[in-house]
Amino acid sequence: MALPGKLERPILRYGILGGLSHIGREALSRVLKIQLVYRETRQVRGAPYALRSLLVRCESEANDQATLDEYCPDWRDRLRQGNFLICVVDEERMAGFGWGRWQRELGFTYVDSCLGLSQEIFYIYDCYTMDEHRGKGVYQVVLTSLAKVAREHPVYVACRWNNTGSIRGIGKAGFMLDRVFVCFEVMGLRLRFNY
């Protein structure tokens, strides 16, 4: 029996129960928006990994520009703005990448919230693992490599509550939940809070 496209991919990827759970979380996330914010622990910067990571500071240092063009079309602009790019390489092919930057706030358009901070932090964002490299620890390498760039500053990373793959990877890299941002509407009134 053929499944409709929206059902087929999650069920093939996660199995029947996992796929249905994924579909339910996706449906609920249209109403209830939750952003999870994690901060590093001591184990983050010391974790050894077999995959190689490269810090890219300018366009000429990017070893796979075509992949970056496809998955992150504004990557050149981000580098010019002083953002940090880590590319993880497996057998000389890009396995994944992630971005980091200095900032003094935690702000998320997804939950329409912003929290000013008293000190500068290093924020990791827009990480991506190529499909054929998922489940191989690429995300953890991206996170730990970017955390090393931060030197002595606190490091934060965030993801949506229904992104179970990211939640697992963030935990395996040694980050711990620090804050939760919530946004939802009741009778036309938008409610936002964090804890």
Short mmCIF file of N, CA and C in Angstrom, two decimals:
data_model
loop_
_atom_site.label_atom_id
_atom_site.label_comp_id
_atom_site.label_asym_id
_atom_site.label_seq_id
_atom_site.Cartn_x
_atom_site.Cartn_y
_atom_site.Cartn_z
N MET A 1 0.85 -1.17 0.00
CA MET A 1 0.00 0.00 0.00
C MET A 1 0.89 1.24 0.00
N ALA A 2 0.61 2.13 -0.91
CA ALA A 2 1.37 3.37 -1.01
C ALA A 2 0.84 4.39 0.00
N LEU A 3 1.76 5.09 0.64
CA LEU A 3 1.39 6.12 1.62
C LEU A 3 1.49 7.49 0.97
N PRO A 4 0.65 8.43 1.41
CA PRO A 4 0.81 9.81 0.92
C PRO A 4 2.20 10.32 1.28
N GLY A 5 2.75 11.22 0.45
CA GLY A 5 4.11 11.73 0.62
C GLY A 5 4.44 12.24 2.01
N LYS A 6 3.49 12.93 2.66
CA LYS A 6 3.76 13.50 3.98
C LYS A 6 3.88 12.42 5.05
N LEU A 7 3.33 11.25 4.80
CA LEU A 7 3.42 10.14 5.76
C LEU A 7 4.59 9.21 5.45
N GLU A 8 4.88 9.05 4.18
CA GLU A 8 5.85 8.05 3.76
C GLU A 8 7.26 8.30 4.31
N ARG A 9 7.78 9.52 4.17
CA ARG A 9 9.15 9.78 4.58
C ARG A 9 9.38 9.56 6.08
N PRO A 10 8.53 10.13 6.98
CA PRO A 10 8.78 9.88 8.41
C PRO A 10 8.65 8.41 8.80
N ILE A 11 7.73 7.71 8.19
CA ILE A 11 7.54 6.29 8.54
C ILE A 11 8.72 5.46 8.04
N LEU A 12 9.19 5.75 6.84
CA LEU A 12 10.36 5.04 6.33
C LEU A 12 11.60 5.36 7.15
N ARG A 13 11.72 6.59 7.61
CA ARG A 13 12.91 7.01 8.36
C ARG A 13 12.90 6.52 9.80
N TYR A 14 11.73 6.59 10.48
CA TYR A 14 11.66 6.31 11.91
C TYR A 14 10.88 5.04 12.26
N GLY A 15 10.31 4.34 11.29
CA GLY A 15 9.45 3.20 11.57
C GLY A 15 8.02 3.68 11.79
N ILE A 16 7.10 2.76 11.97
CA ILE A 16 5.68 3.13 12.06
C ILE A 16 5.40 3.99 13.29
N LEU A 17 5.75 3.51 14.49
CA LEU A 17 5.46 4.29 15.70
C LEU A 17 6.27 5.58 15.75
N GLY A 18 7.55 5.51 15.43
CA GLY A 18 8.38 6.71 15.43
C GLY A 18 7.91 7.71 14.38
N GLY A 19 7.51 7.22 13.22
CA GLY A 19 7.01 8.10 12.16
C GLY A 19 5.72 8.79 12.54
N LEU A 20 4.80 8.04 13.15
CA LEU A 20 3.54 8.64 13.59
C LEU A 20 3.78 9.65 14.71
N SER A 21 4.72 9.34 15.61
CA SER A 21 5.08 10.27 16.67
C SER A 21 5.67 11.55 16.07
N HIS A 22 6.53 11.40 15.08
CA HIS A 22 7.12 12.55 14.40
C HIS A 22 6.04 13.42 13.75
N ILE A 23 5.11 12.79 13.07
CA ILE A 23 4.02 13.51 12.41
C ILE A 23 3.18 14.26 13.44
N GLY A 24 2.90 13.63 14.58
CA GLY A 24 2.13 14.28 15.65
C GLY A 24 2.86 15.50 16.21
N ARG A 25 4.18 15.36 16.44
CA ARG A 25 4.97 16.50 16.94
C ARG A 25 4.98 17.64 15.94
N GLU A 26 5.09 17.30 14.66
CA GLU A 26 5.09 18.34 13.62
C GLU A 26 3.76 19.09 13.61
N ALA A 27 2.65 18.34 13.73
CA ALA A 27 1.33 18.98 13.73
C ALA A 27 1.17 19.88 14.95
N LEU A 28 1.58 19.41 16.12
CA LEU A 28 1.47 20.19 17.34
C LEU A 28 2.37 21.43 17.29
N SER A 29 3.52 21.32 16.60
CA SER A 29 4.44 22.46 16.55
C SER A 29 3.88 23.63 15.74
N ARG A 30 2.83 23.41 15.00
CA ARG A 30 2.20 24.52 14.27
C ARG A 30 1.39 25.40 15.23
N VAL A 31 1.02 24.85 16.37
CA VAL A 31 0.22 25.58 17.36
C VAL A 31 1.08 26.00 18.55
N LEU A 32 1.86 25.08 19.07
CA LEU A 32 2.69 25.30 20.24
C LEU A 32 4.15 25.35 19.81
N LYS A 33 4.77 26.52 19.90
CA LYS A 33 6.15 26.69 19.46
C LYS A 33 7.06 26.75 20.67
N ILE A 34 8.03 25.84 20.70
CA ILE A 34 8.95 25.76 21.83
C ILE A 34 10.38 25.70 21.31
N GLN A 35 11.22 26.60 21.83
CA GLN A 35 12.63 26.64 21.48
C GLN A 35 13.43 26.23 22.71
N LEU A 36 14.25 25.20 22.59
CA LEU A 36 15.09 24.73 23.68
C LEU A 36 16.48 25.34 23.53
N VAL A 37 17.02 25.90 24.60
CA VAL A 37 18.34 26.53 24.57
C VAL A 37 19.26 25.74 25.51
N TYR A 38 20.40 25.33 24.97
CA TYR A 38 21.38 24.53 25.71
C TYR A 38 22.65 25.34 25.89
N ARG A 39 23.34 25.09 26.99
CA ARG A 39 24.66 25.71 27.20
C ARG A 39 25.67 24.58 27.40
N GLU A 40 26.91 24.93 27.12
CA GLU A 40 27.96 23.91 27.19
C GLU A 40 28.26 23.51 28.63
N THR A 41 28.77 22.32 28.79
CA THR A 41 29.32 21.84 30.06
C THR A 41 30.82 21.64 29.85
N ARG A 42 31.52 21.27 30.86
CA ARG A 42 32.98 21.10 30.75
C ARG A 42 33.38 20.02 29.75
N GLN A 43 32.53 19.02 29.56
CA GLN A 43 32.92 17.93 28.67
C GLN A 43 32.86 18.32 27.19
N VAL A 44 32.23 19.44 26.84
CA VAL A 44 32.05 19.81 25.44
C VAL A 44 33.37 19.99 24.71
N ARG A 45 34.26 20.78 25.24
CA ARG A 45 35.49 21.13 24.51
C ARG A 45 36.54 20.03 24.53
N GLY A 46 36.40 19.06 25.39
CA GLY A 46 37.43 18.03 25.51
C GLY A 46 37.13 16.75 24.78
N ALA A 47 35.98 16.64 24.14
CA ALA A 47 35.59 15.39 23.50
C ALA A 47 36.40 15.15 22.22
N PRO A 48 37.03 13.96 22.08
CA PRO A 48 37.77 13.64 20.86
C PRO A 48 36.85 12.98 19.82
N TYR A 49 37.03 13.31 18.57
CA TYR A 49 36.24 12.71 17.50
C TYR A 49 37.15 12.35 16.34
N ALA A 50 36.80 11.30 15.60
CA ALA A 50 37.63 10.83 14.50
C ALA A 50 37.49 11.70 13.25
N LEU A 51 36.36 12.35 13.07
CA LEU A 51 36.16 13.17 11.88
C LEU A 51 36.96 14.46 11.97
N ARG A 52 37.36 14.97 10.84
CA ARG A 52 38.17 16.19 10.77
C ARG A 52 37.28 17.41 10.56
N SER A 53 37.57 18.49 11.29
CA SER A 53 36.82 19.73 11.11
C SER A 53 37.77 20.83 10.67
N LEU A 54 37.24 21.74 9.85
CA LEU A 54 38.03 22.85 9.33
C LEU A 54 37.34 24.16 9.68
N LEU A 55 38.08 25.08 10.28
CA LEU A 55 37.56 26.42 10.53
C LEU A 55 37.76 27.24 9.26
N VAL A 56 36.67 27.76 8.72
CA VAL A 56 36.72 28.54 7.48
C VAL A 56 36.55 30.01 7.85
N ARG A 57 37.57 30.81 7.55
CA ARG A 57 37.54 32.23 7.89
C ARG A 57 37.32 33.13 6.67
N CYS A 58 37.55 32.58 5.48
CA CYS A 58 37.32 33.36 4.26
C CYS A 58 36.94 32.39 3.13
N GLU A 59 36.40 32.94 2.07
CA GLU A 59 35.86 32.14 0.98
C GLU A 59 36.88 31.15 0.41
N SER A 60 38.12 31.56 0.27
CA SER A 60 39.13 30.70 -0.35
C SER A 60 39.47 29.47 0.49
N GLU A 61 39.15 29.48 1.79
CA GLU A 61 39.43 28.33 2.66
C GLU A 61 38.35 27.26 2.59
N ALA A 62 37.21 27.54 1.96
CA ALA A 62 36.10 26.58 1.87
C ALA A 62 36.45 25.52 0.83
N ASN A 63 36.48 24.26 1.24
CA ASN A 63 36.90 23.19 0.33
C ASN A 63 35.76 22.66 -0.55
N ASP A 64 34.52 22.96 -0.24
CA ASP A 64 33.39 22.46 -1.03
C ASP A 64 32.37 23.59 -1.19
N GLN A 65 32.73 24.57 -1.98
CA GLN A 65 31.89 25.75 -2.14
C GLN A 65 30.54 25.42 -2.79
N ALA A 66 30.51 24.45 -3.68
CA ALA A 66 29.25 24.09 -4.34
C ALA A 66 28.23 23.57 -3.32
N THR A 67 28.67 22.76 -2.36
CA THR A 67 27.76 22.25 -1.33
C THR A 67 27.27 23.40 -0.45
N LEU A 68 28.16 24.29 -0.07
CA LEU A 68 27.75 25.45 0.72
C LEU A 68 26.77 26.32 -0.05
N ASP A 69 27.01 26.52 -1.34
CA ASP A 69 26.08 27.30 -2.17
C ASP A 69 24.68 26.67 -2.16
N GLU A 70 24.63 25.35 -2.19
CA GLU A 70 23.33 24.65 -2.22
C GLU A 70 22.60 24.72 -0.89
N TYR A 71 23.31 24.48 0.22
CA TYR A 71 22.66 24.37 1.53
C TYR A 71 22.65 25.66 2.34
N CYS A 72 23.51 26.61 1.98
CA CYS A 72 23.59 27.88 2.73
C CYS A 72 24.02 28.98 1.75
N PRO A 73 23.09 29.44 0.90
CA PRO A 73 23.44 30.37 -0.17
C PRO A 73 24.11 31.67 0.29
N ASP A 74 23.87 32.10 1.52
CA ASP A 74 24.46 33.37 1.99
C ASP A 74 25.75 33.17 2.79
N TRP A 75 26.43 32.04 2.61
CA TRP A 75 27.59 31.73 3.43
C TRP A 75 28.72 32.75 3.26
N ARG A 76 28.91 33.28 2.08
CA ARG A 76 29.96 34.27 1.86
C ARG A 76 29.68 35.55 2.66
N ASP A 77 28.42 35.99 2.64
CA ASP A 77 28.03 37.18 3.40
C ASP A 77 28.24 36.97 4.90
N ARG A 78 27.89 35.79 5.38
CA ARG A 78 28.08 35.50 6.81
C ARG A 78 29.54 35.58 7.21
N LEU A 79 30.42 35.04 6.36
CA LEU A 79 31.86 35.12 6.65
C LEU A 79 32.32 36.58 6.68
N ARG A 80 31.87 37.37 5.72
CA ARG A 80 32.25 38.79 5.68
C ARG A 80 31.75 39.54 6.92
N GLN A 81 30.65 39.08 7.51
CA GLN A 81 30.10 39.73 8.71
C GLN A 81 30.79 39.26 9.98
N GLY A 82 31.79 38.38 9.86
CA GLY A 82 32.55 37.94 11.02
C GLY A 82 32.05 36.68 11.69
N ASN A 83 31.10 35.98 11.07
CA ASN A 83 30.62 34.71 11.62
C ASN A 83 31.67 33.63 11.37
N PHE A 84 31.65 32.60 12.20
CA PHE A 84 32.60 31.49 12.09
C PHE A 84 31.90 30.29 11.46
N LEU A 85 32.58 29.64 10.51
CA LEU A 85 32.05 28.47 9.84
C LEU A 85 32.97 27.28 10.11
N ILE A 86 32.37 26.20 10.58
CA ILE A 86 33.09 24.93 10.73
C ILE A 86 32.53 23.95 9.71
N CYS A 87 33.42 23.34 8.93
CA CYS A 87 33.02 22.29 7.99
C CYS A 87 33.63 20.98 8.47
N VAL A 88 32.82 19.95 8.54
CA VAL A 88 33.31 18.62 8.93
C VAL A 88 33.48 17.81 7.66
N VAL A 89 34.64 17.17 7.54
CA VAL A 89 34.99 16.44 6.33
C VAL A 89 35.16 14.96 6.67
N ASP A 90 34.59 14.12 5.81
CA ASP A 90 34.74 12.67 5.93
C ASP A 90 35.18 12.16 4.56
N GLU A 91 36.38 11.60 4.50
CA GLU A 91 36.95 11.12 3.24
C GLU A 91 36.94 12.22 2.18
N GLU A 92 37.37 13.42 2.58
CA GLU A 92 37.50 14.59 1.71
C GLU A 92 36.18 15.10 1.13
N ARG A 93 35.05 14.65 1.67
CA ARG A 93 33.74 15.17 1.26
C ARG A 93 33.10 15.84 2.46
N MET A 94 32.37 16.93 2.20
CA MET A 94 31.72 17.63 3.30
C MET A 94 30.64 16.73 3.90
N ALA A 95 30.72 16.53 5.21
CA ALA A 95 29.73 15.73 5.92
C ALA A 95 28.73 16.61 6.65
N GLY A 96 29.12 17.84 6.95
CA GLY A 96 28.23 18.76 7.64
C GLY A 96 28.95 20.07 7.92
N PHE A 97 28.18 21.03 8.41
CA PHE A 97 28.75 22.33 8.74
C PHE A 97 27.90 23.01 9.79
N GLY A 98 28.43 24.07 10.38
CA GLY A 98 27.69 24.85 11.36
C GLY A 98 28.32 26.22 11.52
N TRP A 99 27.53 27.13 12.07
CA TRP A 99 27.93 28.53 12.23
C TRP A 99 27.98 28.93 13.69
N GLY A 100 28.82 29.91 13.99
CA GLY A 100 28.88 30.47 15.32
C GLY A 100 29.15 31.96 15.24
N ARG A 101 28.72 32.70 16.27
CA ARG A 101 28.96 34.15 16.30
C ARG A 101 28.89 34.64 17.74
N TRP A 102 29.47 35.82 17.95
CA TRP A 102 29.42 36.48 19.26
C TRP A 102 28.13 37.29 19.31
N GLN A 103 27.46 37.30 20.44
CA GLN A 103 26.25 38.12 20.60
C GLN A 103 25.95 38.34 22.07
N ARG A 104 25.07 39.30 22.33
CA ARG A 104 24.69 39.66 23.70
C ARG A 104 23.21 39.42 23.97
N GLU A 105 22.61 38.54 23.21
CA GLU A 105 21.19 38.22 23.43
C GLU A 105 20.89 36.82 22.92
N LEU A 106 19.81 36.27 23.43
CA LEU A 106 19.24 35.05 22.88
C LEU A 106 17.92 35.47 22.24
N GLY A 107 17.86 35.44 20.93
CA GLY A 107 16.66 35.88 20.22
C GLY A 107 16.24 34.85 19.20
N PHE A 108 14.95 34.57 19.15
CA PHE A 108 14.45 33.53 18.25
C PHE A 108 13.17 33.99 17.58
N THR A 109 13.21 34.13 16.26
CA THR A 109 12.00 34.54 15.54
C THR A 109 10.93 33.46 15.62
N TYR A 110 11.32 32.20 15.73
CA TYR A 110 10.36 31.09 15.79
C TYR A 110 9.38 31.24 16.94
N VAL A 111 9.86 31.72 18.08
CA VAL A 111 8.99 31.91 19.24
C VAL A 111 8.78 33.39 19.55
N ASP A 112 9.19 34.25 18.62
CA ASP A 112 8.98 35.69 18.73
C ASP A 112 9.45 36.22 20.09
N SER A 113 10.67 35.85 20.49
CA SER A 113 11.19 36.23 21.80
C SER A 113 12.66 36.62 21.71
N CYS A 114 13.07 37.49 22.63
CA CYS A 114 14.46 37.91 22.72
C CYS A 114 14.78 38.19 24.19
N LEU A 115 15.92 37.71 24.63
CA LEU A 115 16.37 37.91 26.01
C LEU A 115 17.76 38.52 25.98
N GLY A 116 17.90 39.75 26.48
CA GLY A 116 19.20 40.41 26.57
C GLY A 116 20.07 39.74 27.62
N LEU A 117 21.37 39.72 27.40
CA LEU A 117 22.30 39.08 28.33
C LEU A 117 23.30 40.10 28.84
N SER A 118 23.81 39.89 30.04
CA SER A 118 24.76 40.82 30.64
C SER A 118 26.17 40.62 30.12
N GLN A 119 26.44 39.47 29.49
CA GLN A 119 27.77 39.21 28.97
C GLN A 119 27.68 38.67 27.55
N GLU A 120 28.77 38.79 26.83
CA GLU A 120 28.82 38.28 25.47
C GLU A 120 28.92 36.76 25.50
N ILE A 121 28.19 36.12 24.62
CA ILE A 121 28.23 34.66 24.50
C ILE A 121 28.63 34.29 23.08
N PHE A 122 28.96 33.02 22.90
CA PHE A 122 29.19 32.48 21.57
C PHE A 122 27.99 31.61 21.26
N TYR A 123 27.26 31.96 20.20
CA TYR A 123 26.02 31.25 19.84
C TYR A 123 26.25 30.42 18.58
N ILE A 124 25.95 29.13 18.67
CA ILE A 124 26.06 28.21 17.54
C ILE A 124 24.69 28.12 16.88
N TYR A 125 24.67 28.20 15.55
CA TYR A 125 23.39 28.20 14.84
C TYR A 125 23.54 27.59 13.45
N ASP A 126 22.42 27.31 12.83
CA ASP A 126 22.35 26.81 11.44
C ASP A 126 23.34 25.69 11.14
N CYS A 127 23.25 24.63 11.90
CA CYS A 127 24.10 23.46 11.66
C CYS A 127 23.35 22.50 10.74
N TYR A 128 24.09 21.81 9.89
CA TYR A 128 23.45 20.88 8.97
C TYR A 128 24.37 19.68 8.75
N THR A 129 23.78 18.49 8.75
CA THR A 129 24.49 17.25 8.44
C THR A 129 23.92 16.67 7.15
N MET A 130 24.79 16.34 6.21
CA MET A 130 24.35 15.73 4.95
C MET A 130 23.68 14.40 5.25
N ASP A 131 22.64 14.11 4.50
CA ASP A 131 21.83 12.90 4.76
C ASP A 131 22.67 11.63 4.90
N GLU A 132 23.62 11.43 4.02
CA GLU A 132 24.40 10.19 4.04
C GLU A 132 25.36 10.10 5.23
N HIS A 133 25.50 11.17 6.00
CA HIS A 133 26.40 11.18 7.16
C HIS A 133 25.65 11.24 8.49
N ARG A 134 24.34 11.21 8.44
CA ARG A 134 23.56 11.29 9.69
C ARG A 134 23.80 10.04 10.53
N GLY A 135 23.83 10.25 11.85
CA GLY A 135 24.06 9.13 12.76
C GLY A 135 25.51 8.77 12.94
N LYS A 136 26.43 9.56 12.39
CA LYS A 136 27.87 9.26 12.47
C LYS A 136 28.62 10.23 13.38
N GLY A 137 27.90 11.08 14.11
CA GLY A 137 28.56 12.00 15.04
C GLY A 137 29.03 13.31 14.43
N VAL A 138 28.58 13.62 13.23
CA VAL A 138 29.00 14.86 12.55
C VAL A 138 28.56 16.08 13.35
N TYR A 139 27.31 16.08 13.80
CA TYR A 139 26.78 17.23 14.54
C TYR A 139 27.59 17.49 15.81
N GLN A 140 27.97 16.43 16.52
CA GLN A 140 28.78 16.61 17.73
C GLN A 140 30.13 17.24 17.39
N VAL A 141 30.72 16.86 16.27
CA VAL A 141 32.01 17.44 15.86
C VAL A 141 31.84 18.92 15.55
N VAL A 142 30.76 19.27 14.86
CA VAL A 142 30.48 20.68 14.56
C VAL A 142 30.37 21.47 15.87
N LEU A 143 29.57 20.96 16.81
CA LEU A 143 29.34 21.67 18.07
C LEU A 143 30.62 21.83 18.87
N THR A 144 31.38 20.75 19.04
CA THR A 144 32.60 20.84 19.86
C THR A 144 33.66 21.70 19.18
N SER A 145 33.74 21.63 17.86
CA SER A 145 34.72 22.45 17.13
C SER A 145 34.38 23.93 17.26
N LEU A 146 33.12 24.28 17.13
CA LEU A 146 32.72 25.68 17.29
C LEU A 146 32.91 26.14 18.74
N ALA A 147 32.66 25.25 19.70
CA ALA A 147 32.85 25.62 21.11
C ALA A 147 34.31 25.98 21.39
N LYS A 148 35.24 25.33 20.71
CA LYS A 148 36.66 25.64 20.90
C LYS A 148 37.00 27.04 20.39
N VAL A 149 36.28 27.52 19.39
CA VAL A 149 36.49 28.87 18.87
C VAL A 149 36.15 29.92 19.92
N ALA A 150 35.21 29.59 20.79
CA ALA A 150 34.68 30.55 21.76
C ALA A 150 35.66 30.93 22.86
N ARG A 151 36.75 30.21 22.97
CA ARG A 151 37.73 30.44 24.03
C ARG A 151 37.05 30.37 25.40
N GLU A 152 37.09 31.43 26.18
CA GLU A 152 36.56 31.41 27.54
C GLU A 152 35.09 31.84 27.65
N HIS A 153 34.48 32.21 26.56
CA HIS A 153 33.08 32.68 26.60
C HIS A 153 32.11 31.51 26.72
N PRO A 154 30.96 31.73 27.36
CA PRO A 154 29.93 30.69 27.41
C PRO A 154 29.42 30.39 25.99
N VAL A 155 29.08 29.14 25.75
CA VAL A 155 28.61 28.70 24.43
C VAL A 155 27.18 28.19 24.55
N TYR A 156 26.33 28.65 23.63
CA TYR A 156 24.92 28.25 23.60
C TYR A 156 24.56 27.73 22.22
N VAL A 157 23.61 26.82 22.19
CA VAL A 157 23.02 26.31 20.96
C VAL A 157 21.54 26.07 21.24
N ALA A 158 20.71 26.21 20.22
CA ALA A 158 19.27 26.05 20.42
C ALA A 158 18.68 25.18 19.32
N CYS A 159 17.53 24.58 19.61
CA CYS A 159 16.79 23.84 18.59
C CYS A 159 15.32 23.81 18.98
N ARG A 160 14.50 23.48 18.03
CA ARG A 160 13.07 23.37 18.31
C ARG A 160 12.82 22.07 19.07
N TRP A 161 11.77 22.07 19.86
CA TRP A 161 11.47 20.95 20.74
C TRP A 161 11.16 19.67 19.97
N ASN A 162 10.74 19.78 18.71
CA ASN A 162 10.37 18.60 17.95
C ASN A 162 11.51 18.08 17.07
N ASN A 163 12.69 18.67 17.18
CA ASN A 163 13.85 18.22 16.40
C ASN A 163 14.63 17.21 17.23
N THR A 164 14.13 15.99 17.28
CA THR A 164 14.71 14.98 18.16
C THR A 164 16.15 14.62 17.80
N GLY A 165 16.50 14.65 16.52
CA GLY A 165 17.87 14.36 16.12
C GLY A 165 18.84 15.38 16.68
N SER A 166 18.48 16.66 16.60
CA SER A 166 19.34 17.71 17.17
C SER A 166 19.44 17.60 18.68
N ILE A 167 18.33 17.31 19.32
CA ILE A 167 18.33 17.17 20.79
C ILE A 167 19.30 16.06 21.20
N ARG A 168 19.26 14.93 20.51
CA ARG A 168 20.18 13.83 20.81
C ARG A 168 21.63 14.25 20.59
N GLY A 169 21.90 14.88 19.45
CA GLY A 169 23.27 15.30 19.13
C GLY A 169 23.82 16.32 20.11
N ILE A 170 22.97 17.27 20.50
CA ILE A 170 23.38 18.30 21.47
C ILE A 170 23.73 17.65 22.81
N GLY A 171 22.91 16.70 23.24
CA GLY A 171 23.18 16.00 24.49
C GLY A 171 24.46 15.17 24.43
N LYS A 172 24.66 14.47 23.31
CA LYS A 172 25.87 13.65 23.15
C LYS A 172 27.13 14.51 23.13
N ALA A 173 27.01 15.73 22.62
CA ALA A 173 28.18 16.63 22.59
C ALA A 173 28.50 17.20 23.96
N GLY A 174 27.57 17.05 24.93
CA GLY A 174 27.85 17.50 26.29
C GLY A 174 27.16 18.78 26.71
N PHE A 175 26.21 19.25 25.93
CA PHE A 175 25.45 20.44 26.31
C PHE A 175 24.31 20.05 27.24
N MET A 176 23.87 21.00 28.07
CA MET A 176 22.73 20.74 28.95
C MET A 176 21.66 21.82 28.76
N LEU A 177 20.42 21.43 28.97
CA LEU A 177 19.30 22.35 28.80
C LEU A 177 19.43 23.51 29.78
N ASP A 178 19.32 24.73 29.28
CA ASP A 178 19.49 25.92 30.11
C ASP A 178 18.21 26.74 30.19
N ARG A 179 17.47 26.83 29.10
CA ARG A 179 16.30 27.70 29.07
C ARG A 179 15.33 27.19 28.01
N VAL A 180 14.04 27.46 28.23
CA VAL A 180 13.00 27.07 27.28
C VAL A 180 12.17 28.30 26.96
N PHE A 181 12.00 28.58 25.67
CA PHE A 181 11.14 29.66 25.20
C PHE A 181 9.88 29.05 24.62
N VAL A 182 8.71 29.60 25.00
CA VAL A 182 7.42 29.06 24.56
C VAL A 182 6.58 30.19 23.96
N CYS A 183 5.87 29.87 22.90
CA CYS A 183 4.98 30.83 22.26
C CYS A 183 3.74 30.08 21.74
N PHE A 184 2.55 30.59 22.04
CA PHE A 184 1.32 30.00 21.51
C PHE A 184 0.22 31.04 21.54
N GLU A 185 -0.88 30.75 20.85
CA GLU A 185 -2.01 31.67 20.80
C GLU A 185 -3.23 31.03 21.44
N VAL A 186 -3.95 31.85 22.21
CA VAL A 186 -5.21 31.44 22.81
C VAL A 186 -6.23 32.52 22.47
N MET A 187 -7.27 32.14 21.73
CA MET A 187 -8.33 33.07 21.34
C MET A 187 -7.76 34.36 20.74
N GLY A 188 -6.78 34.20 19.85
CA GLY A 188 -6.22 35.35 19.15
C GLY A 188 -5.16 36.12 19.93
N LEU A 189 -4.93 35.77 21.18
CA LEU A 189 -3.94 36.45 22.01
C LEU A 189 -2.64 35.64 22.02
N ARG A 190 -1.55 36.25 21.59
CA ARG A 190 -0.26 35.56 21.57
C ARG A 190 0.38 35.64 22.94
N LEU A 191 0.75 34.47 23.46
CA LEU A 191 1.40 34.38 24.78
C LEU A 191 2.83 33.88 24.59
N ARG A 192 3.76 34.55 25.26
CA ARG A 192 5.17 34.17 25.19
C ARG A 192 5.75 34.19 26.60
N PHE A 193 6.59 33.21 26.88
CA PHE A 193 7.33 33.22 28.13
C PHE A 193 8.56 32.34 27.98
N ASN A 194 9.47 32.47 28.93
CA ASN A 194 10.62 31.58 28.98
C ASN A 194 10.92 31.24 30.42
N TYR A 195 11.53 30.12 30.61
CA TYR A 195 11.91 29.68 31.95
C TYR A 195 13.19 28.90 31.91
#
